[in-house]
Amino acid sequence: MNDDFLDELEKSEEKFKVTLKYPHLFPILEKCSNAETRKTMNVAADTQCLEANVPILEEVVVLRQEEAKILGFENHAAYVLAVKMAKNAENVLSFLKSLNEKLSPVFEADLKSLLELKKEETGDAFDGVINAWDFRYYHTKLVETKFQVDEDKIKEYFPIEHVTEAMLSIYQSVLGLTFKLTENPHVWHESVIQYDVYDTTDSSFIGHFYLDLHPRDGKYGHAAEFGLSKGCLIGGVRQYPVAAMVANFTKPLPDKPALLKHDEVVTYFHEFGHVMHELMTTCNFSLFSGTNVEGDFVETPSQMLENWCYEEDVLKLLSKHYTSGEPLPVTLRNQLIAARFAYVLNSL
C-alpha cells in the first residue's frame, strides 16, 4: 500500500486501523498484494450483520410471495415488474439471456487475462481461480499493464475542490442553471455545503441541493442521492425540490487536498445527475416528481450524464494537478478513454 493511503489511517503501536468504508475497502482490494488481507476485508464487508439479517431476509422472501399471491400475481417478480418498463419476468430473462450470449466470449477472454496475471504472480501456489477478493486486485494490474493507467498518478489531477467547481460549471452550462452558495445554510454537519439553484433565463428560483462528500462515523456508507423534498403543488402553491448528494470520498490530508480516482469522478457526475433529475422536475404531483419514475429507468439520466467524464475536452476541464495546476496530459486522457470498455468483467 502506498504512503498516501497509510498516512490517512489511524495507527496504534505497529498496527493500522481500517474500516469497511469505501475509502479503505476499495484501495485494499485493488492494491494490497497480500491475498489473505484482501480476503479478510472482502469477507468482512460481504458478511456484515450476517446473523441478524439472514433470518430477516428469509422471512421477507416468504412474505413477498404471499403478498404477490394476495394481489393476484404469480410471484414477487411479476408483481414488481408490472409497473416497470420491463413489464414481466419473461422480458427480463430474455434480455439477460441475449446479453449473456453477446458478452460470454469477451468475459472468457477477460477472465483468461486475469488468470494469467495471477499465475505469473503466485507461481506454484496458483489455484486456477479468480476469487471475489482477487478480482479488483488483478483487474487493476491488468489496466495498469495494458493501458498504462496508473490511478495513483491520475488522481493527482483530480483534487475534489477543482472537480466540484468544474462539474458544477458544466451542469450549469448544459442545463441553463445558476448555482449559488446558500447564505446562512441549514446543514447537518459542518462539512456539508448547501446551494441555491436558479433558472439562468429568468432568474426564477428552482430549489436547493446539498453536497455531503466525505466519510464520518455513523454516516451512510455508500454514494447516493436523496430527495429531501419533492417538487410539486400543494394547495396550489409550489413546493420547491430539495436534494442531497451523499458520498464517501477520501478526506484531505494536512499537506494534500482530497484527490479523486477517475472512477470516483464518474461516481460524482452520476450521483449529481440524480440531483439534477430531482431538481429539474416540473411535475405537479409528488408521486411522479423527480426520481419517482419506473425503477428500471431511474438510472438512465445519470448513466447518460456520466459519459461527460470520458470526453477528452471535459477531462481537460475537470482536471488540474494539485501542485502544478496542469490539466491531465493528452496521453493519460487517451489511456483512460481507451480503457473504459476494456474488460467486461468490470461491469458484471
GROMACS .gro file of C-alpha atoms in nm:
model
  348
    1MET     CA    1   0.000   0.000   0.000
    2ASN     CA    2   0.127   0.347  -0.083
    3ASP     CA    3   0.224   0.608   0.174
    4ASP     CA    4  -0.076   0.834   0.099
    5PHE     CA    5  -0.315   0.557   0.196
    6LEU     CA    6  -0.124   0.465   0.510
    7ASP     CA    7  -0.098   0.829   0.616
    8GLU     CA    8  -0.479   0.852   0.623
    9LEU     CA    9  -0.516   0.562   0.869
   10GLU     CA   10  -0.526   0.567   1.246
   11LYS     CA   11  -0.224   0.389   1.389
   12SER     CA   12  -0.195   0.203   1.720
   13GLU     CA   13   0.157   0.087   1.801
   14GLU     CA   14   0.259  -0.108   1.489
   15LYS     CA   15  -0.091  -0.167   1.354
   16PHE     CA   16  -0.315   0.038   1.126
   17LYS     CA   17  -0.689   0.071   1.183
   18VAL     CA   18  -0.906   0.021   0.874
   19THR     CA   19  -1.282   0.034   0.837
   20LEU     CA   20  -1.514  -0.122   0.578
   21LYS     CA   21  -1.598   0.217   0.425
   22TYR     CA   22  -1.510   0.260   0.057
   23PRO     CA   23  -1.201   0.484   0.106
   24HIS     CA   24  -1.041   0.195   0.299
   25LEU     CA   25  -1.203  -0.113   0.145
   26PHE     CA   26  -1.152  -0.045  -0.226
   27PRO     CA   27  -0.784   0.060  -0.213
   28ILE     CA   28  -0.701  -0.257  -0.018
   29LEU     CA   29  -0.892  -0.479  -0.261
   30GLU     CA   30  -0.726  -0.304  -0.556
   31LYS     CA   31  -0.369  -0.261  -0.435
   32CYS     CA   32  -0.286  -0.496  -0.146
   33SER     CA   33  -0.059  -0.778  -0.266
   34ASN     CA   34  -0.138  -0.995   0.038
   35ALA     CA   35  -0.428  -1.219  -0.068
   36GLU     CA   36  -0.520  -1.305   0.292
   37THR     CA   37  -0.561  -0.938   0.378
   38ARG     CA   38  -0.781  -0.886   0.073
   39LYS     CA   39  -0.984  -1.194   0.166
   40THR     CA   40  -1.031  -1.075   0.525
   41MET     CA   41  -1.157  -0.737   0.408
   42ASN     CA   42  -1.381  -0.880   0.135
   43VAL     CA   43  -1.544  -1.141   0.358
   44ALA     CA   44  -1.591  -0.891   0.641
   45ALA     CA   45  -1.756  -0.642   0.404
   46ASP     CA   46  -1.987  -0.903   0.248
   47THR     CA   47  -2.097  -1.062   0.576
   48GLN     CA   48  -2.179  -0.757   0.787
   49CYS     CA   49  -2.468  -0.830   1.027
   50LEU     CA   50  -2.498  -1.177   0.874
   51GLU     CA   51  -2.655  -1.347   1.175
   52ALA     CA   52  -2.915  -1.075   1.221
   53ASN     CA   53  -3.002  -1.024   0.856
   54VAL     CA   54  -3.031  -1.376   0.717
   55PRO     CA   55  -3.344  -1.468   0.919
   56ILE     CA   56  -3.498  -1.133   0.823
   57LEU     CA   57  -3.426  -1.188   0.454
   58GLU     CA   58  -3.568  -1.542   0.469
   59GLU     CA   59  -3.888  -1.403   0.620
   60VAL     CA   60  -3.901  -1.126   0.357
   61VAL     CA   61  -3.884  -1.382   0.074
   62VAL     CA   62  -4.183  -1.571   0.218
   63LEU     CA   63  -4.386  -1.253   0.284
   64ARG     CA   64  -4.319  -1.115  -0.063
   65GLN     CA   65  -4.451  -1.433  -0.222
   66GLU     CA   66  -4.761  -1.422  -0.001
   67GLU     CA   67  -4.817  -1.056  -0.090
   68ALA     CA   68  -4.787  -1.125  -0.463
   69LYS     CA   69  -5.037  -1.410  -0.445
   70ILE     CA   70  -5.288  -1.200  -0.249
   71LEU     CA   71  -5.265  -0.929  -0.516
   72GLY     CA   72  -5.319  -1.178  -0.797
   73PHE     CA   73  -4.962  -1.221  -0.924
   74GLU     CA   74  -4.774  -1.546  -0.973
   75ASN     CA   75  -4.472  -1.428  -0.778
   76HIS     CA   76  -4.294  -1.121  -0.642
   77ALA     CA   77  -4.106  -1.063  -0.969
   78ALA     CA   78  -4.433  -1.043  -1.163
   79TYR     CA   79  -4.573  -0.803  -0.903
   80VAL     CA   80  -4.284  -0.553  -0.902
   81LEU     CA   81  -4.225  -0.565  -1.279
   82ALA     CA   82  -4.588  -0.488  -1.365
   83VAL     CA   83  -4.525  -0.115  -1.312
   84LYS     CA   84  -4.176  -0.109  -1.463
   85MET     CA   85  -4.070  -0.072  -1.825
   86ALA     CA   86  -3.979  -0.442  -1.848
   87LYS     CA   87  -4.341  -0.538  -1.760
   88ASN     CA   88  -4.275  -0.906  -1.682
   89ALA     CA   89  -4.011  -1.159  -1.582
   90GLU     CA   90  -4.006  -1.319  -1.927
   91ASN     CA   91  -3.883  -0.995  -2.083
   92VAL     CA   92  -3.613  -0.962  -1.818
   93LEU     CA   93  -3.492  -1.319  -1.865
   94SER     CA   94  -3.493  -1.280  -2.243
   95PHE     CA   95  -3.285  -0.962  -2.215
   96LEU     CA   96  -3.036  -1.122  -1.976
   97LYS     CA   97  -3.003  -1.431  -2.196
   98SER     CA   98  -2.934  -1.216  -2.502
   99LEU     CA   99  -2.680  -1.010  -2.308
  100ASN     CA  100  -2.509  -1.324  -2.179
  101GLU     CA  101  -2.474  -1.465  -2.531
  102LYS     CA  102  -2.311  -1.145  -2.655
  103LEU     CA  103  -2.079  -1.095  -2.359
  104SER     CA  104  -1.972  -1.454  -2.280
  105PRO     CA  105  -1.686  -1.468  -2.535
  106VAL     CA  106  -1.548  -1.135  -2.410
  107PHE     CA  107  -1.596  -1.249  -2.049
  108GLU     CA  108  -1.391  -1.562  -2.112
  109ALA     CA  109  -1.111  -1.361  -2.271
  110ASP     CA  110  -1.104  -1.117  -1.979
  111LEU     CA  111  -1.105  -1.399  -1.726
  112LYS     CA  112  -0.816  -1.569  -1.904
  113SER     CA  113  -0.612  -1.247  -1.884
  114LEU     CA  114  -0.674  -1.216  -1.510
  115LEU     CA  115  -0.584  -1.581  -1.451
  116GLU     CA  116  -0.258  -1.536  -1.643
  117LEU     CA  117  -0.166  -1.244  -1.422
  118LYS     CA  118  -0.247  -1.439  -1.108
  119LYS     CA  119  -0.046  -1.740  -1.224
  120GLU     CA  120   0.251  -1.518  -1.303
  121GLU     CA  121   0.238  -1.363  -0.956
  122THR     CA  122   0.158  -1.669  -0.743
  123GLY     CA  123   0.367  -1.934  -0.922
  124ASP     CA  124   0.334  -2.278  -0.765
  125ALA     CA  125   0.059  -2.150  -0.533
  126PHE     CA  126  -0.168  -2.074  -0.831
  127ASP     CA  127  -0.516  -2.218  -0.766
  128GLY     CA  128  -0.672  -2.151  -1.107
  129VAL     CA  129  -0.949  -1.931  -0.962
  130ILE     CA  130  -1.023  -1.559  -0.955
  131ASN     CA  131  -1.182  -1.528  -0.612
  132ALA     CA  132  -1.404  -1.238  -0.512
  133TRP     CA  133  -1.107  -1.079  -0.330
  134ASP     CA  134  -0.880  -1.129  -0.634
  135PHE     CA  135  -1.086  -0.951  -0.897
  136ARG     CA  136  -1.024  -0.584  -0.817
  137TYR     CA  137  -0.656  -0.653  -0.750
  138TYR     CA  138  -0.581  -0.827  -1.080
  139HIS     CA  139  -0.816  -0.603  -1.278
  140THR     CA  140  -0.617  -0.304  -1.152
  141LYS     CA  141  -0.294  -0.474  -1.256
  142LEU     CA  142  -0.437  -0.553  -1.599
  143VAL     CA  143  -0.544  -0.194  -1.662
  144GLU     CA  144  -0.205  -0.068  -1.544
  145THR     CA  145  -0.007  -0.306  -1.765
  146LYS     CA  146  -0.215  -0.299  -2.083
  147PHE     CA  147  -0.324   0.065  -2.087
  148GLN     CA  148  -0.063   0.219  -1.853
  149VAL     CA  149  -0.348   0.364  -1.646
  150ASP     CA  150  -0.197   0.440  -1.307
  151GLU     CA  151  -0.478   0.560  -1.081
  152ASP     CA  152  -0.235   0.684  -0.816
  153LYS     CA  153  -0.081   0.915  -1.074
  154ILE     CA  154  -0.409   1.011  -1.239
  155LYS     CA  155  -0.582   1.110  -0.914
  156GLU     CA  156  -0.320   1.382  -0.863
  157TYR     CA  157  -0.505   1.567  -1.141
  158PHE     CA  158  -0.844   1.546  -0.971
  159PRO     CA  159  -0.843   1.748  -0.645
  160ILE     CA  160  -1.201   1.745  -0.525
  161GLU     CA  161  -1.235   2.123  -0.497
  162HIS     CA  162  -1.149   2.173  -0.863
  163VAL     CA  163  -1.356   1.876  -0.979
  164THR     CA  164  -1.656   2.014  -0.790
  165GLU     CA  165  -1.616   2.363  -0.937
  166ALA     CA  166  -1.570   2.230  -1.292
  167MET     CA  167  -1.853   1.978  -1.266
  168LEU     CA  168  -2.098   2.238  -1.136
  169SER     CA  169  -1.992   2.471  -1.417
  170ILE     CA  170  -2.060   2.201  -1.679
  171TYR     CA  171  -2.405   2.121  -1.536
  172GLN     CA  172  -2.494   2.490  -1.518
  173SER     CA  173  -2.391   2.542  -1.879
  174VAL     CA  174  -2.565   2.230  -2.016
  175LEU     CA  175  -2.891   2.274  -1.823
  176GLY     CA  176  -2.919   2.653  -1.822
  177LEU     CA  177  -2.892   2.684  -1.444
  178THR     CA  178  -2.717   2.907  -1.192
  179PHE     CA  179  -2.587   2.765  -0.862
  180LYS     CA  180  -2.518   2.995  -0.567
  181LEU     CA  181  -2.386   2.906  -0.224
  182THR     CA  182  -2.670   2.942   0.027
  183GLU     CA  183  -2.636   3.229   0.271
  184ASN     CA  184  -2.677   3.109   0.631
  185PRO     CA  185  -2.710   2.741   0.523
  186HIS     CA  186  -2.906   2.493   0.731
  187VAL     CA  187  -2.684   2.182   0.732
  188TRP     CA  188  -2.647   1.866   0.945
  189HIS     CA  189  -2.265   1.874   0.957
  190GLU     CA  190  -2.004   2.145   0.918
  191SER     CA  191  -1.857   1.975   0.609
  192VAL     CA  192  -2.189   1.981   0.420
  193ILE     CA  193  -2.235   2.252   0.155
  194GLN     CA  194  -2.576   2.394   0.053
  195TYR     CA  195  -2.656   2.559  -0.282
  196ASP     CA  196  -2.950   2.756  -0.421
  197VAL     CA  197  -3.050   2.678  -0.780
  198TYR     CA  198  -3.195   2.932  -1.027
  199ASP     CA  199  -3.310   2.923  -1.388
  200THR     CA  200  -3.050   3.129  -1.576
  201THR     CA  201  -3.307   3.252  -1.830
  202ASP     CA  202  -3.538   3.437  -1.590
  203SER     CA  203  -3.355   3.406  -1.253
  204SER     CA  204  -3.653   3.216  -1.107
  205PHE     CA  205  -3.580   3.001  -0.801
  206ILE     CA  206  -3.581   2.623  -0.862
  207GLY     CA  207  -3.469   2.458  -0.538
  208HIS     CA  208  -3.177   2.360  -0.314
  209PHE     CA  209  -2.916   2.087  -0.311
  210TYR     CA  210  -2.659   1.969  -0.058
  211LEU     CA  211  -2.315   1.811  -0.109
  212ASP     CA  212  -2.204   1.578   0.172
  213LEU     CA  213  -1.887   1.429   0.030
  214HIS     CA  214  -1.662   1.278   0.299
  215PRO     CA  215  -1.696   0.982   0.540
  216ARG     CA  216  -1.758   1.018   0.913
  217ASP     CA  217  -1.877   0.793   1.194
  218GLY     CA  218  -2.241   0.693   1.165
  219LYS     CA  219  -2.280   0.821   0.810
  220TYR     CA  220  -2.442   0.627   0.524
  221GLY     CA  221  -2.162   0.421   0.372
  222HIS     CA  222  -2.229   0.439   0.000
  223ALA     CA  223  -2.271   0.708  -0.267
  224ALA     CA  224  -2.630   0.811  -0.331
  225GLU     CA  225  -2.877   1.093  -0.393
  226PHE     CA  226  -3.164   1.153  -0.155
  227GLY     CA  227  -3.472   1.358  -0.236
  228LEU     CA  228  -3.547   1.556   0.080
  229SER     CA  229  -3.845   1.747  -0.056
  230LYS     CA  230  -4.034   1.677  -0.375
  231GLY     CA  231  -4.114   1.949  -0.626
  232CYS     CA  232  -4.492   1.961  -0.658
  233LEU     CA  233  -4.807   2.167  -0.599
  234ILE     CA  234  -4.961   2.168  -0.253
  235GLY     CA  235  -5.288   2.359  -0.229
  236GLY     CA  236  -5.197   2.542  -0.548
  237VAL     CA  237  -4.865   2.659  -0.405
  238ARG     CA  238  -4.534   2.533  -0.544
  239GLN     CA  239  -4.320   2.323  -0.309
  240TYR     CA  240  -3.959   2.354  -0.422
  241PRO     CA  241  -3.745   2.040  -0.455
  242VAL     CA  242  -3.451   1.976  -0.224
  243ALA     CA  243  -3.194   1.701  -0.283
  244ALA     CA  244  -2.875   1.581  -0.117
  245MET     CA  245  -2.581   1.403  -0.271
  246VAL     CA  246  -2.402   1.182  -0.020
  247ALA     CA  247  -2.062   1.024  -0.087
  248ASN     CA  248  -1.759   0.891   0.097
  249PHE     CA  249  -1.467   1.035  -0.094
  250THR     CA  250  -1.124   1.037   0.068
  251LYS     CA  251  -1.067   1.321   0.312
  252PRO     CA  252  -0.789   1.577   0.257
  253LEU     CA  253  -0.457   1.536   0.436
  254PRO     CA  254  -0.278   1.820   0.620
  255ASP     CA  255  -0.038   1.865   0.326
  256LYS     CA  256  -0.255   1.744   0.038
  257PRO     CA  257  -0.614   1.803  -0.083
  258ALA     CA  258  -0.866   1.523  -0.124
  259LEU     CA  259  -0.781   1.355  -0.455
  260LEU     CA  260  -1.035   1.157  -0.658
  261LYS     CA  261  -0.967   0.850  -0.867
  262HIS     CA  262  -1.123   0.874  -1.209
  263ASP     CA  263  -1.397   0.623  -1.123
  264GLU     CA  264  -1.483   0.847  -0.826
  265VAL     CA  265  -1.514   1.141  -1.066
  266VAL     CA  266  -1.757   0.927  -1.266
  267THR     CA  267  -1.949   0.845  -0.946
  268TYR     CA  268  -1.960   1.218  -0.863
  269PHE     CA  269  -2.107   1.301  -1.205
  270HIS     CA  270  -2.352   1.011  -1.180
  271GLU     CA  271  -2.494   1.093  -0.839
  272PHE     CA  272  -2.509   1.464  -0.915
  273GLY     CA  273  -2.708   1.368  -1.224
  274HIS     CA  274  -2.972   1.228  -0.987
  275VAL     CA  275  -2.967   1.561  -0.801
  276MET     CA  276  -3.042   1.743  -1.126
  277HIS     CA  277  -3.316   1.490  -1.212
  278GLU     CA  278  -3.469   1.567  -0.873
  279LEU     CA  279  -3.448   1.946  -0.908
  280MET     CA  280  -3.544   1.990  -1.273
  281THR     CA  281  -3.890   1.843  -1.229
  282THR     CA  282  -4.193   2.050  -1.331
  283CYS     CA  283  -4.439   1.786  -1.209
  284ASN     CA  284  -4.746   1.889  -1.009
  285PHE     CA  285  -4.777   1.561  -0.814
  286SER     CA  286  -4.512   1.438  -0.571
  287LEU     CA  287  -4.591   1.077  -0.668
  288PHE     CA  288  -4.433   1.139  -1.009
  289SER     CA  289  -4.183   1.409  -0.914
  290GLY     CA  290  -3.810   1.395  -0.982
  291THR     CA  291  -3.664   1.047  -0.949
  292ASN     CA  292  -4.005   0.892  -0.879
  293VAL     CA  293  -4.004   0.711  -1.211
  294GLU     CA  294  -4.001   0.345  -1.316
  295GLY     CA  295  -3.728   0.163  -1.125
  296ASP     CA  296  -3.564   0.035  -1.441
  297PHE     CA  297  -3.546   0.388  -1.586
  298VAL     CA  298  -3.431   0.590  -1.286
  299GLU     CA  299  -3.060   0.534  -1.357
  300THR     CA  300  -3.083   0.633  -1.724
  301PRO     CA  301  -3.034   1.012  -1.691
  302SER     CA  302  -2.731   0.968  -1.464
  303GLN     CA  303  -2.579   0.698  -1.682
  304MET     CA  304  -2.615   0.935  -1.975
  305LEU     CA  305  -2.469   1.234  -1.791
  306GLU     CA  306  -2.167   1.042  -1.655
  307ASN     CA  307  -2.046   0.999  -2.013
  308TRP     CA  308  -1.904   1.351  -1.989
  309CYS     CA  309  -1.624   1.201  -1.780
  310TYR     CA  310  -1.486   1.021  -2.086
  311GLU     CA  311  -1.494   1.317  -2.325
  312GLU     CA  312  -1.144   1.448  -2.391
  313ASP     CA  313  -1.241   1.816  -2.370
  314VAL     CA  314  -1.434   1.760  -2.046
  315LEU     CA  315  -1.148   1.563  -1.890
  316LYS     CA  316  -0.929   1.863  -1.961
  317LEU     CA  317  -1.176   2.092  -1.782
  318LEU     CA  318  -1.221   1.858  -1.485
  319SER     CA  319  -0.852   1.802  -1.423
  320LYS     CA  320  -0.597   2.028  -1.257
  321HIS     CA  321  -0.286   1.885  -1.094
  322TYR     CA  322  -0.292   1.970  -0.727
  323THR     CA  323   0.061   2.118  -0.734
  324SER     CA  324   0.140   2.224  -1.093
  325GLY     CA  325  -0.212   2.328  -1.195
  326GLU     CA  326  -0.172   2.149  -1.528
  327PRO     CA  327  -0.466   1.958  -1.681
  328LEU     CA  328  -0.448   1.583  -1.737
  329PRO     CA  329  -0.197   1.526  -2.020
  330VAL     CA  330  -0.331   1.411  -2.355
  331THR     CA  331  -0.156   1.075  -2.321
  332LEU     CA  332  -0.323   0.999  -1.988
  333ARG     CA  333  -0.659   1.120  -2.115
  334ASN     CA  334  -0.637   0.886  -2.414
  335GLN     CA  335  -0.535   0.595  -2.191
  336LEU     CA  336  -0.836   0.650  -1.966
  337ILE     CA  337  -1.074   0.666  -2.261
  338ALA     CA  338  -0.921   0.355  -2.424
  339ALA     CA  339  -0.953   0.152  -2.102
  340ARG     CA  340  -1.318   0.240  -2.044
  341PHE     CA  341  -1.475  -0.065  -2.211
  342ALA     CA  342  -1.167  -0.283  -2.195
  343TYR     CA  343  -1.297  -0.553  -1.962
  344VAL     CA  344  -1.648  -0.694  -1.945
  345LEU     CA  345  -1.569  -0.846  -1.605
  346ASN     CA  346  -1.553  -0.497  -1.456
  347SER     CA  347  -1.921  -0.442  -1.537
  348LEU     CA  348  -2.063  -0.775  -1.420
   0.00000   0.00000   0.00000
